[in-house]
Coordinates of C-alpha atoms in Angstrom, one line a residue:
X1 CA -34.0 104.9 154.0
X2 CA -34.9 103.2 157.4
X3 CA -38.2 102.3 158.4
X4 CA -39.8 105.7 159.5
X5 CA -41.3 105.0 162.9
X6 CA -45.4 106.3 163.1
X7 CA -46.9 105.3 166.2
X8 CA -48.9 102.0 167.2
X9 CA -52.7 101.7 167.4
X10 CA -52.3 101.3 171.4
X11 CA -50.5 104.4 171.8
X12 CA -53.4 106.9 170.3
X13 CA -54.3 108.9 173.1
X14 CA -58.3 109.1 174.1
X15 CA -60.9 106.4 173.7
X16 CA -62.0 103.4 175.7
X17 CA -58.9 100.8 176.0
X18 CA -60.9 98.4 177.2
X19 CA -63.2 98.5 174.5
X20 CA -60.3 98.6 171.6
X21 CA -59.1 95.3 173.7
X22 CA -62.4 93.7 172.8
X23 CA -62.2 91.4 169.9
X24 CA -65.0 91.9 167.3
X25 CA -67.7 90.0 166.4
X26 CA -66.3 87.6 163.5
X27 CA -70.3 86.6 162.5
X28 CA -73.3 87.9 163.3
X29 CA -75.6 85.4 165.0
X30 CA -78.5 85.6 167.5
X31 CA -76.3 82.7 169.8
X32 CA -74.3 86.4 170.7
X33 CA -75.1 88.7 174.1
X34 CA -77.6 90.5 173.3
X35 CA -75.9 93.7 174.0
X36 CA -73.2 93.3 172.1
X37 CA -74.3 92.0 168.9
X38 CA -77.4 94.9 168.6
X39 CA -80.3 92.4 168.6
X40 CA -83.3 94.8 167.7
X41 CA -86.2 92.1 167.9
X42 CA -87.1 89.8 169.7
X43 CA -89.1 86.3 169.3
X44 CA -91.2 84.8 171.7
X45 CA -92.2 81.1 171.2
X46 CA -95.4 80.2 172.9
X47 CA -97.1 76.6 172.9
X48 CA -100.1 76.0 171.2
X49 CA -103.5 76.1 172.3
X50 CA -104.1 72.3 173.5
X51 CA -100.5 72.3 175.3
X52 CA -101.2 75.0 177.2
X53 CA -102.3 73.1 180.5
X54 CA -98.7 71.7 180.4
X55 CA -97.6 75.4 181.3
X56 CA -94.9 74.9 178.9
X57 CA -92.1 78.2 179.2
X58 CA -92.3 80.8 177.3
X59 CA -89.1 80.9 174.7
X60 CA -87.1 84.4 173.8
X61 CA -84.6 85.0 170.6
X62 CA -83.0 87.8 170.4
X63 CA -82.8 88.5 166.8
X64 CA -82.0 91.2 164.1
X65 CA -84.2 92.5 162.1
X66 CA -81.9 93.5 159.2
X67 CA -80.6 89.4 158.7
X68 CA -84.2 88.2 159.0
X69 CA -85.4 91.0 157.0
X70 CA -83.2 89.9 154.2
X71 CA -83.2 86.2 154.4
X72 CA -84.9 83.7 152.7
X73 CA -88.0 83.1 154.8
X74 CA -90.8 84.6 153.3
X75 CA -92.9 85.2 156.5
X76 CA -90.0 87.9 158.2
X77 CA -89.6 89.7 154.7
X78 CA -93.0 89.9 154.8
X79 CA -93.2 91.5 158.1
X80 CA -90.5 93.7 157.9
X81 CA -91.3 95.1 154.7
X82 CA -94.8 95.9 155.7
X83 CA -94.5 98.5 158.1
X84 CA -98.1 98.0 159.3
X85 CA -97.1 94.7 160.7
X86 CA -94.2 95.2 162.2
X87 CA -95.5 96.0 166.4
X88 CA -94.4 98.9 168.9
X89 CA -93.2 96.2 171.1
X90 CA -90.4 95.1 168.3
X91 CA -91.4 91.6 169.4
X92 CA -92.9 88.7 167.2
X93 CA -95.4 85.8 169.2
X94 CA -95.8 82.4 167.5
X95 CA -97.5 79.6 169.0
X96 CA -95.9 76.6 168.1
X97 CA -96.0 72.8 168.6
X98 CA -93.5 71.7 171.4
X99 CA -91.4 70.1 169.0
X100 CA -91.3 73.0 166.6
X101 CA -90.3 75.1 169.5
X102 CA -87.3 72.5 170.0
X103 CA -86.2 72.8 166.9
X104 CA -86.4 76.8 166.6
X105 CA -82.6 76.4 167.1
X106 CA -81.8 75.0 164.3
X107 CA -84.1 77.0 161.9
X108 CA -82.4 80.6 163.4
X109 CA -79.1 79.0 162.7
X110 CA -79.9 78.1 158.7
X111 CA -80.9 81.9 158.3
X112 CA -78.0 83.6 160.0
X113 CA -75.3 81.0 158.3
X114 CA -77.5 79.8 155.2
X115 CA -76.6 76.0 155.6
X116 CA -77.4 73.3 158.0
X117 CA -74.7 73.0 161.0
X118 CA -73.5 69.6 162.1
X119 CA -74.1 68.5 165.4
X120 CA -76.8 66.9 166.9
X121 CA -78.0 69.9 168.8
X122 CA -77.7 72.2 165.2
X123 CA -78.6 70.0 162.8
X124 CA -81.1 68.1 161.2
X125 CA -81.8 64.3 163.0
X126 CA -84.5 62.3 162.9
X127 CA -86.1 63.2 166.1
X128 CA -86.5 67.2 164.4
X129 CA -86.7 66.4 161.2
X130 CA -90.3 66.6 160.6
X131 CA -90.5 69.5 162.7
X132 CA -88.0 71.7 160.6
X133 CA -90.0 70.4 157.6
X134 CA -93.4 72.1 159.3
X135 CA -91.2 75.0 159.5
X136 CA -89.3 75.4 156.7
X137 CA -93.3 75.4 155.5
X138 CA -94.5 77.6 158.3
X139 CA -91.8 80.4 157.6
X140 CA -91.3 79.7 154.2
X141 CA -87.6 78.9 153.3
X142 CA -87.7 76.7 150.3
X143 CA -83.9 76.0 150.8
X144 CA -84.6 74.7 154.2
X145 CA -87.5 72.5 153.0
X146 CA -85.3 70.8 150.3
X147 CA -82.5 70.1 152.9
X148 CA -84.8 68.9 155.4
X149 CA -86.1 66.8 152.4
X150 CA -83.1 65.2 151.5
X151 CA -82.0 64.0 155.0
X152 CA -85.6 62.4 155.1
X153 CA -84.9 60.7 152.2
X154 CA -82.1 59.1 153.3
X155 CA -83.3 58.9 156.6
X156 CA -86.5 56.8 156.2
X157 CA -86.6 52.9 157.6
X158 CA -88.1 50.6 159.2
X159 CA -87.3 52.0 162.6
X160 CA -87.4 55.9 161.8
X161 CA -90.8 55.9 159.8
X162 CA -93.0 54.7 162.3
X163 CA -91.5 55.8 165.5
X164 CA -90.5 59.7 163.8
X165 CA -92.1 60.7 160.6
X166 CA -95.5 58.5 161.0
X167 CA -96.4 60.1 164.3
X168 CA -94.9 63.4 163.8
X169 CA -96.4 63.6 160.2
X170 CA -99.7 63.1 161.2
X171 CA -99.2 65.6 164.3
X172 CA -98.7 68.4 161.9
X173 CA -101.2 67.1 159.6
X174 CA -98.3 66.4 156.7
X175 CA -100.5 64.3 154.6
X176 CA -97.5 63.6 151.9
X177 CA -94.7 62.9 154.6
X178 CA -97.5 60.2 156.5
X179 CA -98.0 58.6 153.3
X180 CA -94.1 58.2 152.5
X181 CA -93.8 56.8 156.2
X182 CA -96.8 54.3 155.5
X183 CA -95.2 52.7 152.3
X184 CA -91.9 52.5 154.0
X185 CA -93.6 50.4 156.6
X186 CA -96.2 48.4 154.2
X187 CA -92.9 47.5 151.8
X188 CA -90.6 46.9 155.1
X189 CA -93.3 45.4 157.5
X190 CA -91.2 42.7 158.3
X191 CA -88.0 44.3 159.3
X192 CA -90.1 46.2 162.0
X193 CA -89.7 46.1 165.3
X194 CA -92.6 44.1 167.4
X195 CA -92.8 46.9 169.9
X196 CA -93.1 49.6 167.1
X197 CA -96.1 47.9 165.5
X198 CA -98.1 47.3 169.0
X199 CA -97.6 50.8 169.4
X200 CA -99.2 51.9 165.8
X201 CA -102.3 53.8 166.3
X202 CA -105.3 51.3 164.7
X203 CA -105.5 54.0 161.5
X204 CA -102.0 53.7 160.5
X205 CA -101.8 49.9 161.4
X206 CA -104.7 49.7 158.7
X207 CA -103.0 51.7 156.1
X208 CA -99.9 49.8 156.2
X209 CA -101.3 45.9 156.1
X210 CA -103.5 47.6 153.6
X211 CA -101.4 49.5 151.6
X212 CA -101.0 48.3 147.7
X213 CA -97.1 48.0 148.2
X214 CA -97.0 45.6 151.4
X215 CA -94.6 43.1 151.1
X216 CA -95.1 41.1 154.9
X217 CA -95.1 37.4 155.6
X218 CA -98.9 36.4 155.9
X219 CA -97.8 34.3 159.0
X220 CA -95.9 37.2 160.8
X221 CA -98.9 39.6 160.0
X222 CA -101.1 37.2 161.5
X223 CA -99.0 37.2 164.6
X224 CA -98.7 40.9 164.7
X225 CA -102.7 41.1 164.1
X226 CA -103.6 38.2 166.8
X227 CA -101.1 39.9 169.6
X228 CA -102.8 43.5 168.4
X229 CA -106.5 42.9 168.6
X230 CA -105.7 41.3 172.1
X231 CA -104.4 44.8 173.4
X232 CA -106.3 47.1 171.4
X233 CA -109.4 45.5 170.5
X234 CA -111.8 48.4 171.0
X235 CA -109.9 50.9 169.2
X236 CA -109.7 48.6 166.3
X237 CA -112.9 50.0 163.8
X238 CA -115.0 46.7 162.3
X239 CA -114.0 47.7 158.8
X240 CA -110.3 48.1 159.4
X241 CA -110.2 44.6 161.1
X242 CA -112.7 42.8 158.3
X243 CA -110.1 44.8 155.8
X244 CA -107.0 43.2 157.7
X245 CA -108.4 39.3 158.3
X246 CA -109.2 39.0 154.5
X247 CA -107.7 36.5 152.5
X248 CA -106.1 39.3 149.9
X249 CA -104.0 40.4 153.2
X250 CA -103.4 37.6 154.7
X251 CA -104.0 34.5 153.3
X252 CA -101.9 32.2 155.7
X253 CA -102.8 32.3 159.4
X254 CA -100.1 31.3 161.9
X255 CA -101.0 28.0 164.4
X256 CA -100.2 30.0 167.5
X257 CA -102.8 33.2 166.8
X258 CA -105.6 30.8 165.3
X259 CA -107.3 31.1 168.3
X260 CA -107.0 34.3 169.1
X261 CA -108.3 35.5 166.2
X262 CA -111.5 33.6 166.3
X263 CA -112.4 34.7 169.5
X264 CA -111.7 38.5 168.8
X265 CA -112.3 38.4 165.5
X266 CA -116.0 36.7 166.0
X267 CA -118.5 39.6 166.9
X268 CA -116.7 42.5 165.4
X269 CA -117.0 41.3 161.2
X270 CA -119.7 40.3 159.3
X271 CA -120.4 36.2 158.8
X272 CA -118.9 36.1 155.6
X273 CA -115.7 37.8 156.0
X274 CA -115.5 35.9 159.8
X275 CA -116.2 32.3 157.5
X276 CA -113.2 33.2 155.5
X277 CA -111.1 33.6 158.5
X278 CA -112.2 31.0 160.2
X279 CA -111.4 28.5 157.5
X280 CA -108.1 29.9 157.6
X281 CA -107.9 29.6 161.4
X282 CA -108.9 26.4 161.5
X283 CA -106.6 25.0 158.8
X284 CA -104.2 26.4 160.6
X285 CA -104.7 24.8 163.9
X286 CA -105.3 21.3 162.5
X287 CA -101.8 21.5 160.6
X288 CA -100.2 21.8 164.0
X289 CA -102.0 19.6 166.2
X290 CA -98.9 17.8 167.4
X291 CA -98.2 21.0 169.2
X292 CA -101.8 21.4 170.4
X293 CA -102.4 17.9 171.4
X294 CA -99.8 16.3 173.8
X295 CA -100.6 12.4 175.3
X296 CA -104.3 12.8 176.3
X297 CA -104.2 16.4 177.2
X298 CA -104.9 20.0 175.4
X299 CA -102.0 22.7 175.8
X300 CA -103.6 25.1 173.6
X301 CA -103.3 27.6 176.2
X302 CA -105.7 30.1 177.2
X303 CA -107.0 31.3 173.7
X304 CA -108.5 27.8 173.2
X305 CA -109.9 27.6 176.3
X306 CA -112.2 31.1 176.0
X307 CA -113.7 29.6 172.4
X308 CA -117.0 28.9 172.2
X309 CA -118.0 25.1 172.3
X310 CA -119.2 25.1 168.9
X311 CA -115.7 26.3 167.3
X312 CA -113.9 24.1 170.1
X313 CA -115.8 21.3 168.4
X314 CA -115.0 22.5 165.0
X315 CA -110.8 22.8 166.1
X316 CA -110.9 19.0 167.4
X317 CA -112.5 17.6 164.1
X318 CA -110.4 19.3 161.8
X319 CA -107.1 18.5 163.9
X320 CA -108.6 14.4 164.1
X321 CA -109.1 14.6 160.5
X322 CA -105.7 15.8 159.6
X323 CA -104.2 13.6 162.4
X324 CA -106.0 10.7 160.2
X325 CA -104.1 12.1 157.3
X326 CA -101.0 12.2 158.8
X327 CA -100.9 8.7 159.8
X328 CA -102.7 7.4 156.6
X329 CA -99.5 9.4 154.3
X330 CA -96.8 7.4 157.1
X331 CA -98.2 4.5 156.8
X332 CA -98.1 4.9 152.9
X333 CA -94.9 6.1 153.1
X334 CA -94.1 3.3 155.3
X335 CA -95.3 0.5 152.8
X336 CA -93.2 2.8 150.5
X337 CA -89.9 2.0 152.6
X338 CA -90.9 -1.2 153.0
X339 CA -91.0 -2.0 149.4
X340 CA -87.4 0.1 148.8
X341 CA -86.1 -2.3 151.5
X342 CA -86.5 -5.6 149.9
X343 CA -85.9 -4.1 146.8
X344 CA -82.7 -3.3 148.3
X345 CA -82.2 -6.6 150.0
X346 CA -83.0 -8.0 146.3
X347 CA -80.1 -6.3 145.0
X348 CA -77.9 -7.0 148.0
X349 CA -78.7 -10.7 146.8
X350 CA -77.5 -9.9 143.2
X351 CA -74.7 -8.3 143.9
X352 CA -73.5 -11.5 146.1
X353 CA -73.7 -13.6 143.2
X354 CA -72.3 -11.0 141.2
X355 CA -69.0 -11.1 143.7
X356 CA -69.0 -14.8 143.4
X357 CA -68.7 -14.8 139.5
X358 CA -66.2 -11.9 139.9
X359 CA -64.0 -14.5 141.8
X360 CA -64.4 -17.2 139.8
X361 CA -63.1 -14.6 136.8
X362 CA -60.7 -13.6 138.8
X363 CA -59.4 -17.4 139.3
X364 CA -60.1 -18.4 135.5
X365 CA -57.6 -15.2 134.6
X366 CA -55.0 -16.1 137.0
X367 CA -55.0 -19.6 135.4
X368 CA -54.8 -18.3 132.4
X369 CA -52.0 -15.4 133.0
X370 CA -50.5 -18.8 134.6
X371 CA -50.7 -20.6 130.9
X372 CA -49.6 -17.7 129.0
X373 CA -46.8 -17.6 130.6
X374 CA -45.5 -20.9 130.5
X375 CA -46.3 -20.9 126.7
X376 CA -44.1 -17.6 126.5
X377 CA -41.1 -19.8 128.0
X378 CA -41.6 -22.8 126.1
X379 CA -41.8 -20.0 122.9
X380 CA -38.1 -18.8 124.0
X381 CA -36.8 -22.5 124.6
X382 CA -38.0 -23.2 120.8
X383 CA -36.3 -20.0 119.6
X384 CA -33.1 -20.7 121.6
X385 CA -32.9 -24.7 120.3
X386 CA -33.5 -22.9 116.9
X387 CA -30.5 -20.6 117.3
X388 CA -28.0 -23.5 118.3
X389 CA -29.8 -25.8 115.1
X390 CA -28.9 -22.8 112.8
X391 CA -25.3 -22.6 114.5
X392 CA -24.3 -26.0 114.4
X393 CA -25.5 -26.3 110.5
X394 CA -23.1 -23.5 109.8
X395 CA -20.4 -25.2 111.5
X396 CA -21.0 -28.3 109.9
X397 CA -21.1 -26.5 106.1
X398 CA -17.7 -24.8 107.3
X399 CA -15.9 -28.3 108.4
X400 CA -16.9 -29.8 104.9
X401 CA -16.1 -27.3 103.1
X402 CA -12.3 -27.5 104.8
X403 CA -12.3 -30.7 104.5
X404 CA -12.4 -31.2 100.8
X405 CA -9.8 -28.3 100.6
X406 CA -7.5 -30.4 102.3
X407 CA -8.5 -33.8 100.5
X408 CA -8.3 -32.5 97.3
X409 CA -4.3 -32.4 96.5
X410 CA -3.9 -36.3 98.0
X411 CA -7.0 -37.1 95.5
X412 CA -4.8 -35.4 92.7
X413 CA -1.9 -37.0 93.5
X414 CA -3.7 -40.3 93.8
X415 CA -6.0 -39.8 90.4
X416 CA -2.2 -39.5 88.9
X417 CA -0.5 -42.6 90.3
X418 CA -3.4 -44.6 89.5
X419 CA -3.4 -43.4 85.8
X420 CA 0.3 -43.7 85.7
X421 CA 0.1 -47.6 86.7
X422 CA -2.3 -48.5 84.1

């Protein structure tokens, strides 16, 4: 039985072609007209109080009420299931921070799909991750927080923590995330960039060069600290500079910032934390005052020059005394070399008549190699004269021998005739 022919789809009579042509919606998602997707609410991002001079736009979703309804953010279940909430208007108003409402996006994407997309514009990146985390809070999606968590993790370095989640922490008041980004910076302080710790607010500043886990070079800190109080002395607190110039911090101070630090340092700590750091200072500066001292002039630069006379006074000693120093351990170490050299030249003596005996050995053996020899050939001249003694004796038995075999009959014969006679 052949295929029994019923009819296509396209040739039912009645109804909208048009519309059949229109492909269906594959996935519900508030990215979707509007019109065609059924959006039944609508969410209006507004900035918050203290950006509001910036006449920041205001920022529409259309939404639908049954996905947020049923998702896992707390605050929309919460809405939609109490009735008394929910507004004529069908319309929710948030005041958020301006980075919250950048990152709006990405939140509405994780509750329509349930995952993070990729892409920088859809997912989570270090410029919005801190905001998600505010709210993944804000909304309530613990999913969302531990995703946004994870990527932090990760995430965190010496360049991300203070420029990202430092600032941005603080901005939402995240008191856990700021103290995450603080030991990341105390541990790396180092491997941060110069720009990125001049541009630390005095607060955080203190809390990393303070923190119980920093790991810096004293000498880099120093440097960081001298450049620092020159741009921001007077947001700089007394306490959190007397807490950053003590010797538990930073006990080496770095030639170049000596200076610096004295002068800045001077009338904002007490006399017995400013003592400390100037004996530092000053240590400092007389280690290096070949750099400070060229010929008969001073190129300390400019910090030097705005000291006080007193501490000017106090710089020169110091750098005279351990000029003194200096020269008194070369001049040791030059009666040092000059011992090693004749010691040396001692030796070089020794070894001469060393090479001298070495000939003469070397002559006595050659002699003697010489005498050996000719003792070996006089040896084989003996053994050869020995040979031909020992051959001609053998000869000599063998002709004797003959010869009385061939005497012997006529001696017979002879014996015979003689008898006979008688």
């Amino acid at each position: 039985m052949g295929r029994i022919d019923l009819g296509h789809w396209s040739d039912l009579e009645g109804g909208d072609a048009a519309f059949r042509r229109r492909k269906p919606m594959t996935r519900l998602t508030w990215r979707s007209d509007p019109a065609e997707s059924m959006s039944d609410w609508t969410i209006e991002l507004y900035p918050k109080e203290e950006e509001l001079k910036e006449q920041s736009p205001v920022q529409t979703f259309p939404v639908h009420k049954c996905v947020l309804a049923t998702s896992s953010s707390e605050y929309f279940r919460r809405l939609f299931y109490n009735t008394s909430m929910i507004a004529e208007t069908n319309v929710s108003r948030i005041n958020l921070q301006e980075s919250s409402r950048q990152a709006f996006p990405v939140l509405l994407d994780f509750i329509y799909s349930g995952e993070v997309l990729d892409g920088d514009s859809s997912g989570v990146t270090s410029s919005n991750a801190v905001a998600l985390r505010h709210l993944a809070r804000f909304f309530g999606i613990a999913s969302l927080f531990a995703v946004v968590n994870e990527f932090i993790h990760s995430d965190m370095n010496p360049a991300t923590a203070p420029k990202y989640y430092l600032r941005e922490g603080s901005l939402y008041g995240d008191l856990q995330l700021v103290k995450a980004a603080c030991a990341a910076c105390a541990m790396n302080f180092d491997a941060m960039e110069e720009a990125a710790v001049q541009d630390l607010p005095p607060s955080f500043f203190h809390q990393i060069v303070t923190h119980s886990d920093f790991q810096g070079t004293s000498s880099l800190l120093s440097c960081r600290l001298g450049n620092y109080v020159q741009h921001q002395e007077d947001a700089l607190a007394k306490s959190q500079l007397r807490d950053m110039v003590s010797s538990r911090v930073m006990p080496e101070v770095d030639p170049s910032v000596s200076c610096a630090l004295l002068f800045h340092a001077r009338p904002r700590i007490d006399s017995r934390a400013y003592k400390s750091l100037s004996e530092r200072c000053v240590h400092a500066y007389s280690k290096n005052w070949e750099t400070s001292f060229k010929g008969k002039h001073i190129t300390t630069g400019s910090s030097y020059n705005i000291l006080s006379d007193s501490v000017k006074i106090e710089l020169l000693e110091a750098s005279m005394e351990s000029a003194q120093q200096d020269v008194r351990q070369i001049r040791e170490a030059n009666a040092f070399l000059e011992q090693e050299v004749e010691c040396l030249r001692q030796q070089l003596t020794n070894v001469g008549g060393v090479q001298r005996d070495v000939q003469r050995a070397r002559k006595a053996e050659s002699a003697l190699r010489g005498e050996v020899w000719r003792l070996r050939s006089e040896l084989a001249g003996a053994k050869q004269i020995e040979a031909e003694a020992v051959r001609l004796q053998q000869k000599e038995s063998f002709c004797f021998a003959t010869g009385l075999d061939v005497l012997k009959p006529n001696l017979m014969k002879f014996s015979r005739q003689f008898l006979s006679n008688k």
